[in-house]
Amino acid sequence: MSQKIGVVGAGTMGNGIAQVFAMKGFDVVLADVSDAALVKGMANINISLQRMAKKELIAEANIPGIVAHIRSTTKLADLAGCAVVVEAATENAEIKEKIFRELDAAVGETCVLASNTSSLSLTRIASWVSHPERVVGMHFMNPVPVMQLVEIIRALQTGDEAYQTVFHLTQGLGKTPVTVKDGAGFVSNRILMPMINEAAFALFENLATAEDIDTVMKLGMNHPIGPLALADLIGLDTCLSIMDILHREFRDSKYRACPLLVQLVQAGHLGRKSGKGFYSYN
């Protein structure tokens, strides 16, 4: 592949996105604000690739070549020359605005700027750059190397060229693009997060234990993972942030975050990444 792809953010989503592009032969520039974040992100990519090799999904001998396709940097200016840049930073509007305004100055006018936002308005994001028609949503699912879905979100300003670019790029990654209109939470989190929130209410009201609530959904609804365990995987802070966005955007009390979810986040119990959430992890 001759196209160079930029990824901003080396966290869980960003390093996963960088990995899937590198596995398809793209040259990837992975950017983050600190060297420590980049070192951790690259380490997680290696762990993910080793895990895939053990499952015989890839050959272990191919791992060094895949990793060699990824170059890390702390300077957004190094993303100049990229055909597409995928922003995968923290789900915070102020942080994302700063990134997009810097990207607008750093990359060429033809570079497609995609955001992996899980709930923020793409129309708002597009308003932060001088050529808003090149902004589009590219919402990957976690864990990125495994999950097949990518939501493609068209902002009010998104042009056909940018849309077609990311749609076909998604197909080239071996994933399934689904196009949705710009609306808070899109389709995935508009449905998923209220379900997780309702499961938290069921626990908060002592209807059943966390294990039993998850078992009901796994065995009764054929879900591969229960909503509370899934919330721990996603991160309870992320779940709360999305619920707050849905509540603010729709002004509907049905999106009010469960008090237990709020308390857990306030306590720093964020799920797997902190070692404790609805469940405890070693």
PDB file of C-alpha atoms in Angstrom:
ATOM      1  CA  MET A   1       0.000   0.000   0.000  1.00  0.00           C
ATOM      2  CA  SER A   2       1.310   3.466  -0.875  1.00  0.00           C
ATOM      3  CA  GLN A   3      -1.187   5.476   1.185  1.00  0.00           C
ATOM      4  CA  LYS A   4       0.092   6.869   4.464  1.00  0.00           C
ATOM      5  CA  ILE A   5      -2.407   6.846   7.332  1.00  0.00           C
ATOM      6  CA  GLY A   6      -2.239   9.010  10.443  1.00  0.00           C
ATOM      7  CA  VAL A   7      -3.706   7.984  13.794  1.00  0.00           C
ATOM      8  CA  VAL A   8      -3.969  10.481  16.641  1.00  0.00           C
ATOM      9  CA  GLY A   9      -4.098   8.847  20.070  1.00  0.00           C
ATOM     10  CA  ALA A  10      -2.173   5.728  21.122  1.00  0.00           C
ATOM     11  CA  GLY A  11      -4.704   4.509  23.682  1.00  0.00           C
ATOM     12  CA  THR A  12      -6.890   1.419  23.426  1.00  0.00           C
ATOM     13  CA  MET A  13      -8.730   2.530  20.290  1.00  0.00           C
ATOM     14  CA  GLY A  14      -5.842   4.365  18.619  1.00  0.00           C
ATOM     15  CA  ASN A  15      -3.306   1.565  18.890  1.00  0.00           C
ATOM     16  CA  GLY A  16      -5.939  -0.916  17.696  1.00  0.00           C
ATOM     17  CA  ILE A  17      -6.704   1.254  14.654  1.00  0.00           C
ATOM     18  CA  ALA A  18      -2.985   1.646  13.898  1.00  0.00           C
ATOM     19  CA  GLN A  19      -2.573  -2.127  14.166  1.00  0.00           C
ATOM     20  CA  VAL A  20      -5.330  -3.011  11.678  1.00  0.00           C
ATOM     21  CA  PHE A  21      -3.985  -0.536   9.117  1.00  0.00           C
ATOM     22  CA  ALA A  22      -0.427  -1.868   9.538  1.00  0.00           C
ATOM     23  CA  MET A  23      -1.675  -5.453   9.152  1.00  0.00           C
ATOM     24  CA  LYS A  24      -3.040  -4.474   5.727  1.00  0.00           C
ATOM     25  CA  GLY A  25       0.317  -2.992   4.665  1.00  0.00           C
ATOM     26  CA  PHE A  26      -0.395   0.710   5.188  1.00  0.00           C
ATOM     27  CA  ASP A  27       2.369   2.940   6.495  1.00  0.00           C
ATOM     28  CA  VAL A  28       1.031   4.409   9.732  1.00  0.00           C
ATOM     29  CA  VAL A  29       2.122   7.468  11.701  1.00  0.00           C
ATOM     30  CA  LEU A  30       0.859   7.101  15.279  1.00  0.00           C
ATOM     31  CA  ALA A  31       0.789  10.374  17.224  1.00  0.00           C
ATOM     32  CA  ASP A  32       0.245  11.115  20.899  1.00  0.00           C
ATOM     33  CA  VAL A  33       1.162  13.886  23.316  1.00  0.00           C
ATOM     34  CA  SER A  34       3.789  11.899  25.235  1.00  0.00           C
ATOM     35  CA  ASP A  35       6.518   9.372  24.515  1.00  0.00           C
ATOM     36  CA  ALA A  36       5.239   7.281  27.440  1.00  0.00           C
ATOM     37  CA  ALA A  37       1.797   6.944  25.819  1.00  0.00           C
ATOM     38  CA  LEU A  38       3.417   5.921  22.525  1.00  0.00           C
ATOM     39  CA  VAL A  39       5.654   3.321  24.200  1.00  0.00           C
ATOM     40  CA  LYS A  40       2.629   1.849  25.980  1.00  0.00           C
ATOM     41  CA  GLY A  41       0.590   1.896  22.753  1.00  0.00           C
ATOM     42  CA  MET A  42       3.292   0.098  20.774  1.00  0.00           C
ATOM     43  CA  ALA A  43       3.678  -2.462  23.572  1.00  0.00           C
ATOM     44  CA  ASN A  44      -0.056  -3.158  23.442  1.00  0.00           C
ATOM     45  CA  ILE A  45       0.114  -3.612  19.669  1.00  0.00           C
ATOM     46  CA  ASN A  46       2.831  -6.221  20.147  1.00  0.00           C
ATOM     47  CA  ILE A  47       0.781  -7.997  22.823  1.00  0.00           C
ATOM     48  CA  SER A  48      -2.262  -8.015  20.532  1.00  0.00           C
ATOM     49  CA  LEU A  49      -0.259  -9.399  17.610  1.00  0.00           C
ATOM     50  CA  GLN A  50       1.288 -12.122  19.803  1.00  0.00           C
ATOM     51  CA  ARG A  51      -2.207 -13.072  20.963  1.00  0.00           C
ATOM     52  CA  MET A  52      -3.372 -13.325  17.360  1.00  0.00           C
ATOM     53  CA  ALA A  53      -0.350 -15.465  16.495  1.00  0.00           C
ATOM     54  CA  LYS A  54      -1.147 -17.879  19.338  1.00  0.00           C
ATOM     55  CA  LYS A  55      -4.650 -18.212  17.908  1.00  0.00           C
ATOM     56  CA  GLU A  56      -3.042 -18.835  14.491  1.00  0.00           C
ATOM     57  CA  LEU A  57      -4.803 -15.819  12.991  1.00  0.00           C
ATOM     58  CA  ILE A  58      -1.442 -14.487  11.775  1.00  0.00           C
ATOM     59  CA  ALA A  59       2.032 -15.985  11.428  1.00  0.00           C
ATOM     60  CA  GLU A  60       4.356 -15.027  14.277  1.00  0.00           C
ATOM     61  CA  ALA A  61       7.114 -14.440  11.733  1.00  0.00           C
ATOM     62  CA  ASN A  62       5.046 -11.597  10.242  1.00  0.00           C
ATOM     63  CA  ILE A  63       4.861  -9.579  13.473  1.00  0.00           C
ATOM     64  CA  PRO A  64       8.129  -7.606  13.055  1.00  0.00           C
ATOM     65  CA  GLY A  65       7.095  -6.587   9.548  1.00  0.00           C
ATOM     66  CA  ILE A  66       3.689  -5.380  10.730  1.00  0.00           C
ATOM     67  CA  VAL A  67       5.208  -3.345  13.571  1.00  0.00           C
ATOM     68  CA  ALA A  68       7.755  -1.856  11.151  1.00  0.00           C
ATOM     69  CA  HIS A  69       4.861  -0.200   9.274  1.00  0.00           C
ATOM     70  CA  ILE A  70       4.113   1.968  12.340  1.00  0.00           C
ATOM     71  CA  ARG A  71       6.111   5.075  13.176  1.00  0.00           C
ATOM     72  CA  SER A  72       5.360   6.984  16.376  1.00  0.00           C
ATOM     73  CA  THR A  73       5.627  10.721  16.993  1.00  0.00           C
ATOM     74  CA  THR A  74       4.641  13.439  19.459  1.00  0.00           C
ATOM     75  CA  LYS A  75       4.318  16.038  16.665  1.00  0.00           C
ATOM     76  CA  LEU A  76       1.122  16.409  14.640  1.00  0.00           C
ATOM     77  CA  ALA A  77       3.244  18.110  11.964  1.00  0.00           C
ATOM     78  CA  ASP A  78       4.631  14.647  11.165  1.00  0.00           C
ATOM     79  CA  LEU A  79       1.183  13.702   9.815  1.00  0.00           C
ATOM     80  CA  ALA A  80       1.741  15.931   6.777  1.00  0.00           C
ATOM     81  CA  GLY A  81       1.464  13.809   3.651  1.00  0.00           C
ATOM     82  CA  CYS A  82      -1.136  11.440   5.090  1.00  0.00           C
ATOM     83  CA  ALA A  83      -4.093  10.629   2.833  1.00  0.00           C
ATOM     84  CA  VAL A  84      -6.339  10.005   5.848  1.00  0.00           C
ATOM     85  CA  VAL A  85      -5.925  10.868   9.530  1.00  0.00           C
ATOM     86  CA  VAL A  86      -8.077   9.071  12.114  1.00  0.00           C
ATOM     87  CA  GLU A  87      -8.472  10.947  15.391  1.00  0.00           C
ATOM     88  CA  ALA A  88      -8.880   8.543  18.324  1.00  0.00           C
ATOM     89  CA  ALA A  89      -8.201  10.770  21.320  1.00  0.00           C
ATOM     90  CA  THR A  90     -10.088  10.915  24.615  1.00  0.00           C
ATOM     91  CA  GLU A  91     -13.859  11.453  24.263  1.00  0.00           C
ATOM     92  CA  ASN A  92     -13.604  15.093  25.285  1.00  0.00           C
ATOM     93  CA  ALA A  93     -14.805  17.923  23.036  1.00  0.00           C
ATOM     94  CA  GLU A  94     -12.151  20.425  24.150  1.00  0.00           C
ATOM     95  CA  ILE A  95      -9.305  17.980  23.501  1.00  0.00           C
ATOM     96  CA  LYS A  96     -10.707  16.982  20.124  1.00  0.00           C
ATOM     97  CA  GLU A  97     -11.204  20.605  19.072  1.00  0.00           C
ATOM     98  CA  LYS A  98      -7.571  21.401  19.863  1.00  0.00           C
ATOM     99  CA  ILE A  99      -6.429  18.378  17.828  1.00  0.00           C
ATOM    100  CA  PHE A 100      -8.591  19.181  14.803  1.00  0.00           C
ATOM    101  CA  ARG A 101      -7.526  22.817  14.729  1.00  0.00           C
ATOM    102  CA  GLU A 102      -3.873  21.722  14.835  1.00  0.00           C
ATOM    103  CA  LEU A 103      -4.468  19.051  12.177  1.00  0.00           C
ATOM    104  CA  ASP A 104      -6.126  21.653   9.955  1.00  0.00           C
ATOM    105  CA  ALA A 105      -2.839  23.566   9.892  1.00  0.00           C
ATOM    106  CA  ALA A 106      -0.585  20.480   9.751  1.00  0.00           C
ATOM    107  CA  VAL A 107      -1.997  18.400   6.882  1.00  0.00           C
ATOM    108  CA  GLY A 108      -2.859  19.144   3.284  1.00  0.00           C
ATOM    109  CA  GLU A 109      -6.271  20.371   2.156  1.00  0.00           C
ATOM    110  CA  THR A 110      -7.048  17.036   0.493  1.00  0.00           C
ATOM    111  CA  CYS A 111      -6.326  14.942   3.600  1.00  0.00           C
ATOM    112  CA  VAL A 112      -9.510  13.292   4.916  1.00  0.00           C
ATOM    113  CA  LEU A 113      -9.968  13.924   8.641  1.00  0.00           C
ATOM    114  CA  ALA A 114     -11.869  11.080  10.286  1.00  0.00           C
ATOM    115  CA  SER A 115     -12.933  10.962  13.926  1.00  0.00           C
ATOM    116  CA  ASN A 116     -13.404   7.809  15.966  1.00  0.00           C
ATOM    117  CA  THR A 117     -15.707   9.715  18.329  1.00  0.00           C
ATOM    118  CA  SER A 118     -18.314   7.456  19.911  1.00  0.00           C
ATOM    119  CA  SER A 119     -20.904  10.131  20.658  1.00  0.00           C
ATOM    120  CA  LEU A 120     -19.878  13.697  19.768  1.00  0.00           C
ATOM    121  CA  SER A 121     -21.511  15.534  16.868  1.00  0.00           C
ATOM    122  CA  LEU A 122     -19.516  15.193  13.630  1.00  0.00           C
ATOM    123  CA  THR A 123     -21.204  18.357  12.374  1.00  0.00           C
ATOM    124  CA  ARG A 124     -19.700  20.222  15.318  1.00  0.00           C
ATOM    125  CA  ILE A 125     -16.294  18.609  14.774  1.00  0.00           C
ATOM    126  CA  ALA A 126     -16.347  19.550  11.079  1.00  0.00           C
ATOM    127  CA  SER A 127     -16.942  23.196  12.011  1.00  0.00           C
ATOM    128  CA  TRP A 128     -13.464  23.298  13.595  1.00  0.00           C
ATOM    129  CA  VAL A 129     -11.566  22.994  10.287  1.00  0.00           C
ATOM    130  CA  SER A 130     -11.222  25.211   7.220  1.00  0.00           C
ATOM    131  CA  HIS A 131     -12.458  22.515   4.808  1.00  0.00           C
ATOM    132  CA  PRO A 132     -15.321  20.839   6.713  1.00  0.00           C
ATOM    133  CA  GLU A 133     -16.329  18.733   3.712  1.00  0.00           C
ATOM    134  CA  ARG A 134     -13.336  16.467   4.385  1.00  0.00           C
ATOM    135  CA  VAL A 135     -14.469  15.541   7.930  1.00  0.00           C
ATOM    136  CA  VAL A 136     -16.275  12.223   8.475  1.00  0.00           C
ATOM    137  CA  GLY A 137     -16.913   9.818  11.338  1.00  0.00           C
ATOM    138  CA  MET A 138     -15.124   6.467  11.373  1.00  0.00           C
ATOM    139  CA  HIS A 139     -16.296   4.783  14.575  1.00  0.00           C
ATOM    140  CA  PHE A 140     -14.417   1.538  15.207  1.00  0.00           C
ATOM    141  CA  MET A 141     -15.519  -0.940  17.875  1.00  0.00           C
ATOM    142  CA  ASN A 142     -13.412  -2.260  20.761  1.00  0.00           C
ATOM    143  CA  PRO A 143     -11.303  -4.410  20.439  1.00  0.00           C
ATOM    144  CA  VAL A 144     -10.513  -2.990  17.002  1.00  0.00           C
ATOM    145  CA  PRO A 145      -8.540  -5.959  15.573  1.00  0.00           C
ATOM    146  CA  VAL A 146     -11.444  -8.322  16.353  1.00  0.00           C
ATOM    147  CA  MET A 147     -14.673  -6.365  15.825  1.00  0.00           C
ATOM    148  CA  GLN A 148     -16.009  -6.176  12.282  1.00  0.00           C
ATOM    149  CA  LEU A 149     -18.236  -3.101  12.449  1.00  0.00           C
ATOM    150  CA  VAL A 150     -17.208   0.449  11.579  1.00  0.00           C
ATOM    151  CA  GLU A 151     -19.932   3.111  11.756  1.00  0.00           C
ATOM    152  CA  ILE A 152     -19.419   5.718   9.019  1.00  0.00           C
ATOM    153  CA  ILE A 153     -21.017   8.982  10.123  1.00  0.00           C
ATOM    154  CA  ARG A 154     -21.770  11.762   7.682  1.00  0.00           C
ATOM    155  CA  ALA A 155     -21.672  15.248   9.171  1.00  0.00           C
ATOM    156  CA  LEU A 156     -23.971  17.850   7.651  1.00  0.00           C
ATOM    157  CA  GLN A 157     -20.870  19.156   5.814  1.00  0.00           C
ATOM    158  CA  THR A 158     -19.275  15.826   4.779  1.00  0.00           C
ATOM    159  CA  GLY A 159     -18.559  15.675   1.056  1.00  0.00           C
ATOM    160  CA  ASP A 160     -19.090  12.607  -1.118  1.00  0.00           C
ATOM    161  CA  GLU A 161     -15.353  12.219  -1.740  1.00  0.00           C
ATOM    162  CA  ALA A 162     -14.446  11.998   1.948  1.00  0.00           C
ATOM    163  CA  TYR A 163     -17.357   9.657   2.595  1.00  0.00           C
ATOM    164  CA  GLN A 164     -16.441   7.319  -0.270  1.00  0.00           C
ATOM    165  CA  THR A 165     -12.784   7.347   0.796  1.00  0.00           C
ATOM    166  CA  VAL A 166     -13.454   6.063   4.314  1.00  0.00           C
ATOM    167  CA  PHE A 167     -16.222   3.702   3.191  1.00  0.00           C
ATOM    168  CA  HIS A 168     -13.917   1.904   0.748  1.00  0.00           C
ATOM    169  CA  LEU A 169     -10.983   2.154   3.153  1.00  0.00           C
ATOM    170  CA  THR A 170     -13.068   0.322   5.758  1.00  0.00           C
ATOM    171  CA  GLN A 171     -13.858  -2.425   3.274  1.00  0.00           C
ATOM    172  CA  GLY A 172     -10.149  -2.652   2.441  1.00  0.00           C
ATOM    173  CA  LEU A 173      -9.454  -3.373   6.107  1.00  0.00           C
ATOM    174  CA  GLY A 174     -11.757  -6.381   5.900  1.00  0.00           C
ATOM    175  CA  LYS A 175     -14.391  -4.698   8.042  1.00  0.00           C
ATOM    176  CA  THR A 176     -18.049  -3.882   7.434  1.00  0.00           C
ATOM    177  CA  PRO A 177     -18.963  -0.190   7.060  1.00  0.00           C
ATOM    178  CA  VAL A 178     -22.464   0.894   8.069  1.00  0.00           C
ATOM    179  CA  THR A 179     -23.494   4.449   7.199  1.00  0.00           C
ATOM    180  CA  VAL A 180     -25.498   6.447   9.746  1.00  0.00           C
ATOM    181  CA  LYS A 181     -26.605  10.058  10.037  1.00  0.00           C
ATOM    182  CA  ASP A 182     -25.018  12.400  12.546  1.00  0.00           C
ATOM    183  CA  GLY A 183     -26.890  12.141  15.833  1.00  0.00           C
ATOM    184  CA  ALA A 184     -25.777  11.775  19.453  1.00  0.00           C
ATOM    185  CA  GLY A 185     -24.495   8.246  20.046  1.00  0.00           C
ATOM    186  CA  PHE A 186     -25.146   7.386  16.379  1.00  0.00           C
ATOM    187  CA  VAL A 187     -26.778   3.903  16.278  1.00  0.00           C
ATOM    188  CA  SER A 188     -24.365   1.791  18.337  1.00  0.00           C
ATOM    189  CA  ASN A 189     -24.197   3.862  21.510  1.00  0.00           C
ATOM    190  CA  ARG A 190     -27.726   5.243  21.166  1.00  0.00           C
ATOM    191  CA  ILE A 191     -28.864   1.655  21.795  1.00  0.00           C
ATOM    192  CA  LEU A 192     -25.983   0.161  23.815  1.00  0.00           C
ATOM    193  CA  MET A 193     -25.396   2.802  26.488  1.00  0.00           C
ATOM    194  CA  PRO A 194     -29.014   3.038  27.731  1.00  0.00           C
ATOM    195  CA  MET A 195     -28.976  -0.782  28.001  1.00  0.00           C
ATOM    196  CA  ILE A 196     -25.787  -0.668  30.091  1.00  0.00           C
ATOM    197  CA  ASN A 197     -27.264   2.165  32.158  1.00  0.00           C
ATOM    198  CA  GLU A 198     -30.448   0.154  32.767  1.00  0.00           C
ATOM    199  CA  ALA A 199     -28.369  -2.844  33.867  1.00  0.00           C
ATOM    200  CA  ALA A 200     -26.605  -0.512  36.333  1.00  0.00           C
ATOM    201  CA  PHE A 201     -30.030   0.592  37.636  1.00  0.00           C
ATOM    202  CA  ALA A 202     -31.031  -3.078  38.074  1.00  0.00           C
ATOM    203  CA  LEU A 203     -27.910  -3.592  40.199  1.00  0.00           C
ATOM    204  CA  PHE A 204     -28.403  -0.272  42.025  1.00  0.00           C
ATOM    205  CA  GLU A 205     -31.951  -1.348  42.954  1.00  0.00           C
ATOM    206  CA  ASN A 206     -30.719  -4.792  44.103  1.00  0.00           C
ATOM    207  CA  LEU A 207     -32.864  -6.656  41.594  1.00  0.00           C
ATOM    208  CA  ALA A 208     -30.042  -9.184  41.191  1.00  0.00           C
ATOM    209  CA  THR A 209     -26.269  -9.504  41.486  1.00  0.00           C
ATOM    210  CA  ALA A 210     -24.008  -8.228  38.714  1.00  0.00           C
ATOM    211  CA  GLU A 211     -23.233 -11.835  37.740  1.00  0.00           C
ATOM    212  CA  ASP A 212     -26.908 -12.753  37.534  1.00  0.00           C
ATOM    213  CA  ILE A 213     -27.846  -9.636  35.551  1.00  0.00           C
ATOM    214  CA  ASP A 214     -25.147 -10.483  33.025  1.00  0.00           C
ATOM    215  CA  THR A 215     -26.206 -14.146  32.952  1.00  0.00           C
ATOM    216  CA  VAL A 216     -29.793 -13.126  32.120  1.00  0.00           C
ATOM    217  CA  MET A 217     -28.570 -11.168  29.108  1.00  0.00           C
ATOM    218  CA  LYS A 218     -26.095 -13.827  27.973  1.00  0.00           C
ATOM    219  CA  LEU A 219     -28.377 -16.851  28.272  1.00  0.00           C
ATOM    220  CA  GLY A 220     -31.733 -15.145  27.741  1.00  0.00           C
ATOM    221  CA  MET A 221     -30.799 -12.691  24.986  1.00  0.00           C
ATOM    222  CA  ASN A 222     -27.854 -14.579  23.457  1.00  0.00           C
ATOM    223  CA  HIS A 223     -25.381 -11.765  24.144  1.00  0.00           C
ATOM    224  CA  PRO A 224     -21.751 -12.966  24.135  1.00  0.00           C
ATOM    225  CA  ILE A 225     -20.959 -10.744  27.137  1.00  0.00           C
ATOM    226  CA  GLY A 226     -23.201  -9.219  29.779  1.00  0.00           C
ATOM    227  CA  PRO A 227     -23.816  -5.441  29.844  1.00  0.00           C
ATOM    228  CA  LEU A 228     -22.009  -4.857  33.157  1.00  0.00           C
ATOM    229  CA  ALA A 229     -18.936  -6.841  32.104  1.00  0.00           C
ATOM    230  CA  LEU A 230     -19.033  -4.976  28.782  1.00  0.00           C
ATOM    231  CA  ALA A 231     -19.175  -1.645  30.613  1.00  0.00           C
ATOM    232  CA  ASP A 232     -16.050  -2.644  32.548  1.00  0.00           C
ATOM    233  CA  LEU A 233     -14.345  -3.487  29.250  1.00  0.00           C
ATOM    234  CA  ILE A 234     -15.325  -0.170  27.651  1.00  0.00           C
ATOM    235  CA  GLY A 235     -14.500   1.889  30.753  1.00  0.00           C
ATOM    236  CA  LEU A 236     -17.124   3.243  33.132  1.00  0.00           C
ATOM    237  CA  ASP A 237     -15.856   6.792  32.633  1.00  0.00           C
ATOM    238  CA  THR A 238     -16.476   6.454  28.896  1.00  0.00           C
ATOM    239  CA  CYS A 239     -19.963   5.018  29.516  1.00  0.00           C
ATOM    240  CA  LEU A 240     -20.810   7.903  31.864  1.00  0.00           C
ATOM    241  CA  SER A 241     -19.475  10.473  29.404  1.00  0.00           C
ATOM    242  CA  ILE A 242     -21.645   9.080  26.603  1.00  0.00           C
ATOM    243  CA  MET A 243     -24.736   8.949  28.829  1.00  0.00           C
ATOM    244  CA  ASP A 244     -24.154  12.580  29.803  1.00  0.00           C
ATOM    245  CA  ILE A 245     -23.859  13.539  26.122  1.00  0.00           C
ATOM    246  CA  LEU A 246     -27.098  11.689  25.264  1.00  0.00           C
ATOM    247  CA  HIS A 247     -28.838  13.376  28.204  1.00  0.00           C
ATOM    248  CA  ARG A 248     -27.608  16.813  27.170  1.00  0.00           C
ATOM    249  CA  GLU A 249     -28.302  16.431  23.448  1.00  0.00           C
ATOM    250  CA  PHE A 250     -31.781  14.890  23.698  1.00  0.00           C
ATOM    251  CA  ARG A 251     -32.854  16.680  26.919  1.00  0.00           C
ATOM    252  CA  ASP A 252     -34.724  13.499  27.863  1.00  0.00           C
ATOM    253  CA  SER A 253     -34.650  12.069  31.405  1.00  0.00           C
ATOM    254  CA  LYS A 254     -34.525   8.504  30.076  1.00  0.00           C
ATOM    255  CA  TYR A 255     -30.813   9.134  29.420  1.00  0.00           C
ATOM    256  CA  ARG A 256     -30.103  10.131  33.048  1.00  0.00           C
ATOM    257  CA  ALA A 257     -26.993   8.266  34.229  1.00  0.00           C
ATOM    258  CA  CYS A 258     -27.537   5.731  37.013  1.00  0.00           C
ATOM    259  CA  PRO A 259     -26.266   7.101  40.381  1.00  0.00           C
ATOM    260  CA  LEU A 260     -24.239   3.903  40.879  1.00  0.00           C
ATOM    261  CA  LEU A 261     -22.402   4.509  37.599  1.00  0.00           C
ATOM    262  CA  VAL A 262     -21.645   8.072  38.699  1.00  0.00           C
ATOM    263  CA  GLN A 263     -20.396   6.906  42.107  1.00  0.00           C
ATOM    264  CA  LEU A 264     -18.113   4.227  40.657  1.00  0.00           C
ATOM    265  CA  VAL A 265     -16.492   6.773  38.335  1.00  0.00           C
ATOM    266  CA  GLN A 266     -16.088   9.250  41.204  1.00  0.00           C
ATOM    267  CA  ALA A 267     -14.361   6.491  43.203  1.00  0.00           C
ATOM    268  CA  GLY A 268     -11.972   5.811  40.332  1.00  0.00           C
ATOM    269  CA  HIS A 269     -13.469   2.366  39.735  1.00  0.00           C
ATOM    270  CA  LEU A 270     -13.410   2.548  35.939  1.00  0.00           C
ATOM    271  CA  GLY A 271     -13.492  -1.152  35.047  1.00  0.00           C
ATOM    272  CA  ARG A 272     -10.732  -3.345  33.703  1.00  0.00           C
ATOM    273  CA  LYS A 273      -8.281  -0.499  33.179  1.00  0.00           C
ATOM    274  CA  SER A 274      -8.352   0.446  36.877  1.00  0.00           C
ATOM    275  CA  GLY A 275      -8.715  -3.095  38.234  1.00  0.00           C
ATOM    276  CA  LYS A 276     -12.223  -2.570  39.585  1.00  0.00           C
ATOM    277  CA  GLY A 277     -15.615  -1.556  38.239  1.00  0.00           C
ATOM    278  CA  PHE A 278     -18.815  -3.578  38.466  1.00  0.00           C
ATOM    279  CA  TYR A 279     -16.397  -6.493  38.945  1.00  0.00           C
ATOM    280  CA  SER A 280     -12.920  -6.773  40.458  1.00  0.00           C
ATOM    281  CA  TYR A 281      -9.923  -7.759  38.308  1.00  0.00           C
ATOM    282  CA  ASN A 282      -6.502  -9.041  39.227  1.00  0.00           C
TER     283      ASN A 282
END
